[in-house]
Short mmCIF file of C-alpha atoms and ligand atoms in Angstrom, two decimals:
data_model
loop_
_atom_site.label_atom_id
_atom_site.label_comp_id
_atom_site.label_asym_id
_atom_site.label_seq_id
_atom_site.Cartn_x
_atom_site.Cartn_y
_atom_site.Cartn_z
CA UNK V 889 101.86 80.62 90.10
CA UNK V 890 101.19 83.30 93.04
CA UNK V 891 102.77 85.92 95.32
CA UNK V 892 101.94 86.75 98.34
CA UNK V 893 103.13 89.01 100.91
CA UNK V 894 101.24 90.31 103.52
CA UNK V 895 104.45 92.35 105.50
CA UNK V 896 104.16 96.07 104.36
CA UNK V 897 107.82 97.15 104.34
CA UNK V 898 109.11 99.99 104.49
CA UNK V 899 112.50 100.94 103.23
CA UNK V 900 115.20 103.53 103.02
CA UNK V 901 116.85 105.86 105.51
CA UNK V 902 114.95 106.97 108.45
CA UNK V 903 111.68 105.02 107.34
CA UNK V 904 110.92 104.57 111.27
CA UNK V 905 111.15 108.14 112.11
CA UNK V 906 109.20 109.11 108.99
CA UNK V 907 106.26 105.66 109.63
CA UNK V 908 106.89 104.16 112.73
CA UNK V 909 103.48 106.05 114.05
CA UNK V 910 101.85 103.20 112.33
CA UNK V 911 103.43 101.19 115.41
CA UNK V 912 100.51 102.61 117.30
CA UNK V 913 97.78 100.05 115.42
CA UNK V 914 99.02 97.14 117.05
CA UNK V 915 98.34 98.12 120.88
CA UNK V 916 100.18 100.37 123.58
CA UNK V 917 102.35 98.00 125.28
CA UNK V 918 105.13 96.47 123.09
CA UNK V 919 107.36 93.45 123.82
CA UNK V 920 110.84 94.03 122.32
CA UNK V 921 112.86 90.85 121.35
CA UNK V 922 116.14 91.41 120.44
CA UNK V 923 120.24 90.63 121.39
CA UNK V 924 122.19 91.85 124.00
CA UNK V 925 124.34 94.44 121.52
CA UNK V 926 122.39 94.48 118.33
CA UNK V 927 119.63 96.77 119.39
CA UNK V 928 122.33 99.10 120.81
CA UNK V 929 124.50 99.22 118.35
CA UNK V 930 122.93 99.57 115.46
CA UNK V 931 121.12 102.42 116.71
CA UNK V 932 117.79 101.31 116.22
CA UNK V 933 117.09 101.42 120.51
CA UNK V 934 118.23 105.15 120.06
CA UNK V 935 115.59 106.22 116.97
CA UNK V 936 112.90 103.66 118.36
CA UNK V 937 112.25 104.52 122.45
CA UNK V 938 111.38 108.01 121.97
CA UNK V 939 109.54 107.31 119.40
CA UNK V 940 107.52 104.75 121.55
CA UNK V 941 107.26 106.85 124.13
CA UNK V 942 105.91 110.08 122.31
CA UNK V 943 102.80 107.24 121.25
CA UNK V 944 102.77 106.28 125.00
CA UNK V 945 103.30 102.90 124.29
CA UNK V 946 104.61 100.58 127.15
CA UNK V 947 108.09 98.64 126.33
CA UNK V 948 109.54 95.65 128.04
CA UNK V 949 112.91 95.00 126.41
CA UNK V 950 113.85 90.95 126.31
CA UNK V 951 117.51 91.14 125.41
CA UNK V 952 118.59 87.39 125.66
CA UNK V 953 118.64 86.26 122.15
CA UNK V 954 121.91 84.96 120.86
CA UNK V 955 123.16 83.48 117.65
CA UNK V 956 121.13 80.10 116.07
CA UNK V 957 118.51 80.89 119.45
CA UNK V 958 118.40 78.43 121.40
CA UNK V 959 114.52 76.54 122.18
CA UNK V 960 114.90 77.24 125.72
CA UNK V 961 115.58 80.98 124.97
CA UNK V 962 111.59 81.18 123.39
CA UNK V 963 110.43 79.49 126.11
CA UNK V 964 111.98 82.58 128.58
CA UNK V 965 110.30 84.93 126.34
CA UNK V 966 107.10 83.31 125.81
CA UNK V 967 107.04 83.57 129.75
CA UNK V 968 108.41 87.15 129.87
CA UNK V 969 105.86 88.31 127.50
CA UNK V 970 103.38 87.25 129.39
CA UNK V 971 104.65 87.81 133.04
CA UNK V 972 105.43 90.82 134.78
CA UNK V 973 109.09 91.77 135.29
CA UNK V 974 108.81 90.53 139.10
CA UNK V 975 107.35 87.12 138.52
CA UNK V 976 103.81 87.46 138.85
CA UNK V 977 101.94 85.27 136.48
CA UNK V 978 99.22 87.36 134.63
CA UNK V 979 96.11 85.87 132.44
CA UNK V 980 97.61 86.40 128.66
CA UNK V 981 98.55 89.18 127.40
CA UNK V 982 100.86 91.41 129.29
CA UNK V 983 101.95 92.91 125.76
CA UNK V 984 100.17 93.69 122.69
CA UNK V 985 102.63 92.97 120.16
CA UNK V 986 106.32 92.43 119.24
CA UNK V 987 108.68 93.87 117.83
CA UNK V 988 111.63 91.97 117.06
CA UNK V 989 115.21 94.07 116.35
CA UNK V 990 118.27 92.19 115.21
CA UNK V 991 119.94 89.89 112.38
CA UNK V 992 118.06 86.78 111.58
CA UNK V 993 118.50 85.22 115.17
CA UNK V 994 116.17 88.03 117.46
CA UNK V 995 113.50 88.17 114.12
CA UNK V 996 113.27 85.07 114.10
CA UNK V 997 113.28 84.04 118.15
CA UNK V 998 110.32 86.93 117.71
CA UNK V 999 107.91 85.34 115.54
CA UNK V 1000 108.76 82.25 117.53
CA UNK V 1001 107.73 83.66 121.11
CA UNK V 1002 104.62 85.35 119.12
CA UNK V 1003 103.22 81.66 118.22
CA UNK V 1004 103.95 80.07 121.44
CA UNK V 1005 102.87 83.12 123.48
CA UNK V 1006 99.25 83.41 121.50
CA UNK V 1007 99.05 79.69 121.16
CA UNK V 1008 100.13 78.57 124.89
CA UNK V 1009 102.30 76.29 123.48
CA UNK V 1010 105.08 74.07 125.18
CA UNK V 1011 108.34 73.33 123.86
CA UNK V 1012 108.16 70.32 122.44
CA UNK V 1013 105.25 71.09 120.21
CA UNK V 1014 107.40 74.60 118.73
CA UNK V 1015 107.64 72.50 116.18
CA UNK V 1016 104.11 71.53 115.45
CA UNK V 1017 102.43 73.96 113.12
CA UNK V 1018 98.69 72.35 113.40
CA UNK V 1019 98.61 73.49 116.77
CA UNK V 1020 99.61 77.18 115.40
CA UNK V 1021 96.40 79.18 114.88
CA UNK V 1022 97.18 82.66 116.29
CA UNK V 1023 99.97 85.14 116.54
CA UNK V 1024 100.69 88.40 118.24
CA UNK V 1025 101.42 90.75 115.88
CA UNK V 1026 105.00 91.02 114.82
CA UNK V 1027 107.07 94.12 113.98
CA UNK V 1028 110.46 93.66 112.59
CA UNK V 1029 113.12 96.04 112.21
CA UNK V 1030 116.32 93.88 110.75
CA UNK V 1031 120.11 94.88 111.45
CA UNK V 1032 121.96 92.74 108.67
CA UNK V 1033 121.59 92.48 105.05
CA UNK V 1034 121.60 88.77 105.36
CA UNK V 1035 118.29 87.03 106.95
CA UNK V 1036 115.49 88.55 105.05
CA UNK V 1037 113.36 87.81 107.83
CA UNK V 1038 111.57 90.30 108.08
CA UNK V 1039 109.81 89.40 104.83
CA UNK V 1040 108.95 85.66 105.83
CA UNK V 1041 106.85 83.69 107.70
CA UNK V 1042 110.05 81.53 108.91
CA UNK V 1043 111.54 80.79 111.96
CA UNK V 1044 114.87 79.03 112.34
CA UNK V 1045 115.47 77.40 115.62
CA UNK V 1046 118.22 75.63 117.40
CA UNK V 1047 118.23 73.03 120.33
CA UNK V 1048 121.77 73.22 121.86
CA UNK V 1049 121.16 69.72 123.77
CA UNK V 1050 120.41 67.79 119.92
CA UNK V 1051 122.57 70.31 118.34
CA UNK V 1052 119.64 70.29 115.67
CA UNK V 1053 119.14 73.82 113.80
CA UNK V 1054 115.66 73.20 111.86
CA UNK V 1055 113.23 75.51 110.44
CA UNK V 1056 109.01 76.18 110.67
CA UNK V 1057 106.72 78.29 108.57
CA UNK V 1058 103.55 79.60 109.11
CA UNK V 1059 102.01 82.51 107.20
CA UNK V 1060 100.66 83.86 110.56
CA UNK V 1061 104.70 84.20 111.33
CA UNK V 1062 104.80 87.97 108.45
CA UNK V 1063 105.57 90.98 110.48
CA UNK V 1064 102.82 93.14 110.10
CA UNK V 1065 105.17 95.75 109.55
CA UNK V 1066 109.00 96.01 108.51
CA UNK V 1067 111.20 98.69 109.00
CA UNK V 1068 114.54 98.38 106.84
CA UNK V 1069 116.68 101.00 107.06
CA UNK V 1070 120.41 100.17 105.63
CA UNK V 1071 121.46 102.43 108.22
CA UNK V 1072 121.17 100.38 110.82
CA UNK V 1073 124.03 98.13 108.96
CA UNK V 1074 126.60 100.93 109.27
CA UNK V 1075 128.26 99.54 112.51
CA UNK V 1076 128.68 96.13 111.17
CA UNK V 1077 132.25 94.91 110.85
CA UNK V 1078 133.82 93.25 107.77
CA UNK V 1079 133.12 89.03 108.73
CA UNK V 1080 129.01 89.63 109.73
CA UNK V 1081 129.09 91.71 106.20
CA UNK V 1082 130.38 89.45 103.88
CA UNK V 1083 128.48 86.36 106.12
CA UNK V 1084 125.49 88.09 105.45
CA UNK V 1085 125.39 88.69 102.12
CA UNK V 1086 126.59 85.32 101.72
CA UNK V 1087 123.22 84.01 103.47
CA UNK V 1088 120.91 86.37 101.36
CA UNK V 1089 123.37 85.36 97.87
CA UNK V 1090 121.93 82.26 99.34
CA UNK V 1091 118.53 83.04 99.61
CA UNK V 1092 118.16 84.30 96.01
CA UNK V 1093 119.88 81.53 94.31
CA UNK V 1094 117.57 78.55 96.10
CA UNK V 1095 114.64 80.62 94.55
CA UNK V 1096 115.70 79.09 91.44
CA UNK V 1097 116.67 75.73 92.68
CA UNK V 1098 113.61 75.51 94.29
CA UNK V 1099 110.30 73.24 92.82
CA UNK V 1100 108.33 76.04 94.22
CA UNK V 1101 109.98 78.63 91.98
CA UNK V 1102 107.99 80.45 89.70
CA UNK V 1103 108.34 83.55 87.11
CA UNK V 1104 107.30 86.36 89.54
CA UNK V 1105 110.38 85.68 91.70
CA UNK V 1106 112.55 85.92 88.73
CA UNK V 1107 113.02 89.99 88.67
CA UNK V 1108 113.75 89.29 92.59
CA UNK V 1109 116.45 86.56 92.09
CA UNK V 1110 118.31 88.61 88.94
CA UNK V 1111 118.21 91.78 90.49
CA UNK V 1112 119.20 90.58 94.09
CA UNK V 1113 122.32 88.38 92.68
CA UNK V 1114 123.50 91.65 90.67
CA UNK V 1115 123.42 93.82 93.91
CA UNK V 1116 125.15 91.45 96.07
CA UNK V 1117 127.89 90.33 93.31
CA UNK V 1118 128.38 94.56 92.35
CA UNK V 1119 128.32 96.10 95.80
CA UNK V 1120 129.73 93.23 98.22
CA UNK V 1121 133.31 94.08 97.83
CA UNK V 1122 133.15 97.32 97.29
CA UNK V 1123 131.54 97.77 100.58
CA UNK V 1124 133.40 94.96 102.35
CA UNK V 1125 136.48 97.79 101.72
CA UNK V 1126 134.45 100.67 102.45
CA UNK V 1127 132.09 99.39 104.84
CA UNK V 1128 130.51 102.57 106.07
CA UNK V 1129 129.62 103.80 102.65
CA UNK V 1130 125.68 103.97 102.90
CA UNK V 1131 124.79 103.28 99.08
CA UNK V 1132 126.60 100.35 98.93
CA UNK V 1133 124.79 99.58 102.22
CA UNK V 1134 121.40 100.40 100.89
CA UNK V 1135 122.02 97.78 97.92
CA UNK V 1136 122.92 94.57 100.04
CA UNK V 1137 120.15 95.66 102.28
CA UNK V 1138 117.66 95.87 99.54
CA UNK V 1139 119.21 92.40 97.76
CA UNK V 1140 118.20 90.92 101.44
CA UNK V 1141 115.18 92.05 101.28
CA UNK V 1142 114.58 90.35 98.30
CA UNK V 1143 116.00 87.73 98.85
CA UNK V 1144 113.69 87.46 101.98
CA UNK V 1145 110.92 87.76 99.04
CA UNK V 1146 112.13 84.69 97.20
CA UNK V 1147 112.22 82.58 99.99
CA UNK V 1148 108.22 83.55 101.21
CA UNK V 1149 107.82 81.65 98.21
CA UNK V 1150 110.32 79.11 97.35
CA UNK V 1151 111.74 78.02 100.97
CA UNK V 1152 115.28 77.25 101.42
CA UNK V 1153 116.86 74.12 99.36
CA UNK V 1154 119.75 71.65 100.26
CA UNK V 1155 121.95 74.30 100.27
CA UNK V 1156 120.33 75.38 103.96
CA UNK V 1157 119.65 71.99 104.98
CA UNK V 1158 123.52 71.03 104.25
CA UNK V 1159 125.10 74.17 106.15
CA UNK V 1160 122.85 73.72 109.31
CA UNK V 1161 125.36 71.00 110.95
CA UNK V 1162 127.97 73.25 109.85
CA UNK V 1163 126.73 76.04 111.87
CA UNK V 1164 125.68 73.66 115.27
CA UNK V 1165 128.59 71.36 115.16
CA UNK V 1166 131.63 73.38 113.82
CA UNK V 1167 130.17 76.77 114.80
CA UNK V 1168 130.29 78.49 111.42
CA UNK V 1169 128.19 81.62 111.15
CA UNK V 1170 124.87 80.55 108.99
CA UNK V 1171 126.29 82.59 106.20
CA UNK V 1172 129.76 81.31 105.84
CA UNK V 1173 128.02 78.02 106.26
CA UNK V 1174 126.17 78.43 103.28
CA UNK V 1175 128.98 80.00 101.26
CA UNK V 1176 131.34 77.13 101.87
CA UNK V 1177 129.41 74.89 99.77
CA UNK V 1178 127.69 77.04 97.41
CA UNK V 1179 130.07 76.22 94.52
CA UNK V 1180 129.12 72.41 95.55
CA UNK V 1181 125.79 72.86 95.85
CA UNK V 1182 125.12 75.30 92.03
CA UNK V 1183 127.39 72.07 90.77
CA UNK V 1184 124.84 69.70 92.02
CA UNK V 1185 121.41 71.15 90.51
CA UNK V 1186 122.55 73.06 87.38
CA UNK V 1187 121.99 70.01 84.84
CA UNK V 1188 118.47 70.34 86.23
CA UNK V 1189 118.00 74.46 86.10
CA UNK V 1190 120.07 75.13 83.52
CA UNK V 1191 117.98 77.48 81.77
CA UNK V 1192 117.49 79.56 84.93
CA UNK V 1193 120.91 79.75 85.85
CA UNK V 1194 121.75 80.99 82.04
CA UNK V 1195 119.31 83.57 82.36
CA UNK V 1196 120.63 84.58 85.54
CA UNK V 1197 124.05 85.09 84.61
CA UNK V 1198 123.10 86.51 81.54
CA UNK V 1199 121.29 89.11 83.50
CA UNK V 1200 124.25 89.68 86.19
CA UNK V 1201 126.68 89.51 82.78
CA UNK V 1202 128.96 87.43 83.92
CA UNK V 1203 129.56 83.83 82.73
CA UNK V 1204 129.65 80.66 85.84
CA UNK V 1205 132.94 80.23 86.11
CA UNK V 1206 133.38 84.24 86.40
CA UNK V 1207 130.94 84.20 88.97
CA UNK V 1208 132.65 80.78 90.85
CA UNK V 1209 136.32 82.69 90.78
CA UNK V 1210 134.26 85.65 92.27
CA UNK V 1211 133.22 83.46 95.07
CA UNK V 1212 136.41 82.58 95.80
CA UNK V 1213 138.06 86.01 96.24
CA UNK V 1214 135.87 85.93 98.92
CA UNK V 1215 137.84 83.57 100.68
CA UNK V 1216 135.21 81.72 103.07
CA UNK V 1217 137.28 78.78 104.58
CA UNK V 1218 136.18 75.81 106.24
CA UNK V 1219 138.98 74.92 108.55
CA UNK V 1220 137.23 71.87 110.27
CA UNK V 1221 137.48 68.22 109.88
CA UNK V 1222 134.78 66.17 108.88
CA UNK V 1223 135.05 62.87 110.07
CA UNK V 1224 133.62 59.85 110.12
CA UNK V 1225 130.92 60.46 112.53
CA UNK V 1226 129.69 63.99 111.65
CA UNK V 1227 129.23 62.62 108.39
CA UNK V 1228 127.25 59.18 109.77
CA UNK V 1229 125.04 60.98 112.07
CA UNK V 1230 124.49 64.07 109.81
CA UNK V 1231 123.84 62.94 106.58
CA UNK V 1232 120.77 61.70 107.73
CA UNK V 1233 119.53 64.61 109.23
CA UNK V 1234 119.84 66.74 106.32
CA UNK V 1235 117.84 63.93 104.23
CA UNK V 1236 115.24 63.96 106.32
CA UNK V 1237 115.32 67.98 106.31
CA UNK V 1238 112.15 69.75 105.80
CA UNK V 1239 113.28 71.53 102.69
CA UNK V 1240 114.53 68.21 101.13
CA UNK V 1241 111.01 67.82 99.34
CA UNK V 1242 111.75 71.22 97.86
CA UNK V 1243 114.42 69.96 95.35
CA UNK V 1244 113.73 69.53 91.54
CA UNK V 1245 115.34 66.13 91.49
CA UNK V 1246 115.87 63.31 93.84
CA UNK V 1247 119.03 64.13 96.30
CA UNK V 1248 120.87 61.36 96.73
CA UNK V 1249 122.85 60.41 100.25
CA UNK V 1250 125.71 59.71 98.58
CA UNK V 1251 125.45 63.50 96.98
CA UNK V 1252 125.29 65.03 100.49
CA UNK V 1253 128.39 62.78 102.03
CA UNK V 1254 130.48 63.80 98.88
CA UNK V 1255 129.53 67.68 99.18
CA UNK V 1256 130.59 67.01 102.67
CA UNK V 1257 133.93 65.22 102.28
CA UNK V 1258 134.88 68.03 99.73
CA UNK V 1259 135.22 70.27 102.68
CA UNK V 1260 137.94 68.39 104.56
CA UNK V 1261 137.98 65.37 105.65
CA UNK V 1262 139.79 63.46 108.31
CA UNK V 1263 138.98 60.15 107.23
FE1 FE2 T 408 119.57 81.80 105.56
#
């Protein structure tokens, strides 16, 4: 049994006005990865340039990361980081550090461009973790209550050409430092909330379905399910309320926690083609066969899922009618061929090997067909 994290976090309101001079450790020229409205909106861009420059520390801002980022978008900021704005190729490194500002997408395209920056790698080895042994230090400062990433060494990539959405690790991937601040959720509209929270509900329950669960995670997992199933609606109808705010944020977090030490389960592996073939957001993805998927393991975690609910104080099937108030639709067909060229790829998922019990094809195809199907 262990924990490890080697992020220091900081959390509450205003934590990068109060810290963020510890931003100065990591070097005076900063590469910021992040979307084209996240930064913006959230506010984040407002509190964190003056800030940078009162330090005098350099900025280059790298605003093309979108949603499920694209391979080809790390290999524009693995050259931007290391080339000046006007095309000149310099020896490496034009930046010190990163620092990554966004949902899941930017923090993780951030650690991503950090490992293929420090490591000169090419595309097609992203992938390949042996050749992985540096990283520029990574900063993240998250705008969701969903990813958790800026408490793991993940990073979720897509490749629009494959339409393949698959995962790496590496513990050199931890931020250094993370600034969460549930402010900087405040401008997020009803769908991205709920998504979210859907992703890190997500997060928190594979702790337990995971074979790399253990007892420390436990207090993470209870506590983080209790937040999300207390606060979600009451924010979703009062979504710039900042408590309710501050307790899907800090359920994220945790829920970013868990994962460090469990990794995702089937449940991530299943939603991916949902996300790269249907174009559901990773959350809704996630919460459309959650039901399916808690079905699926509980004969083999049954004692952990007790516990749990007796924790949150609710019984299963309070908790499955709670999901469904919700209302996360599928509205897609799943035919014949999603389901023949799909299945396969989530069996031969990385987090496959993570489940207590064997997952059979057959289990995946019926989860599947349960959605919708079109024959
Ligand atoms: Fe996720």
């Amino acid at each position: 049994m262990y924990f490890f994290i080697p992020t220091k976090i900081y959390f509450g309101c205003h934590v990068l006005k109060e810290f963020g001079k510890e931003i100065s450790k990591y070097g005076n020229k900063a590469f910021i990865v992040t979307g084209r409205q996240s930064a913006v909106q959230s506010g984040v861009l407002d509190d964190l340039l003056p800030l940078l420059e009162s330090m005098q520390i350099e900025y280059t801002i790298f605003n093309e990361i979108t949603e499920n980022p694209d391979i080809k978008s790390i290999s524009r900021g693995k050259e931007a980081f290391a080339t000046q704005m006007q095309g000149q190729r310099q020896a490496l490194p034009l930046h010190d550090f990163i620092i990554a500002i966004g949902g899941g997408s930017p923090l993780d395209a951030g650690k991503a461009i950090s490992i293929m920056a420090a490591n000169d790698l090419e595309e097609k080895d992203i992938y390949n973790t042996a050749l992985h042994k540096k990283a520029f230090p990574i900063i993240a400062i998250p705008t969701t209550s969903g990813t958790g990433s800026e408490a793991t060494q993940y990073s979720v990539l897509s490749n629009n050409e494959t339409k393949i959405k698959a995962g790496f690790g590496n513990e050199l991937m931890f931020p250094k430092l993370s600034f969460v601040d549930p402010k900087y959720t405040l401008s997020l509209g009803y769908h991205v909330t709920r998504d979210t929270a859907i992703d890190a509900l997500s997060h928190l329950l594979e702790g337990l379905y995971s074979n790399k669960y253990n007892e420390f995670l436990l207090p993470f997992i209870c506590t983080g399910v209790k937040l999300i199933f207390e606060n979600l609606h009451a924010c979703l109808a009062d979504l710039q309320n900042i408590k309710y705010r501050h307790n899907l944020m800090l359920a994220s977090n945790y829920g970013g926690i868990v994962i460090a030490h469990s990794s995702t389960t089937l449940q991530h592996s299943i939603g991916y083609p949902l996300t790269t073939v249907y174009g559901l957001s990773h959350g809704l993805a996630n919460g459309v066969v959650m039901k399916q998927i808690m079905d699926l393991y509980e004969p083999h975690i049954k004692k952990r899922l007790d516990d749990l609910f007796s924790f949150v104080g609710i019984t299963k099937n309070q908790f499955f009618d709670w999901i469904d108030t919700l209302e996360l639709q599928f509205e897609g067909k799943i035919d014949n061929t999603f389901i023949e060229k799909r299945t396969p790829e989530v069996m031969k998922s990385r987090n496959m090997t993570l489940n207590p019990f064997e997952v059979k094809e057959n289990d995946v195809i019926k989860i599947y067909r349960e959605l919708g199907s079109s024959g």
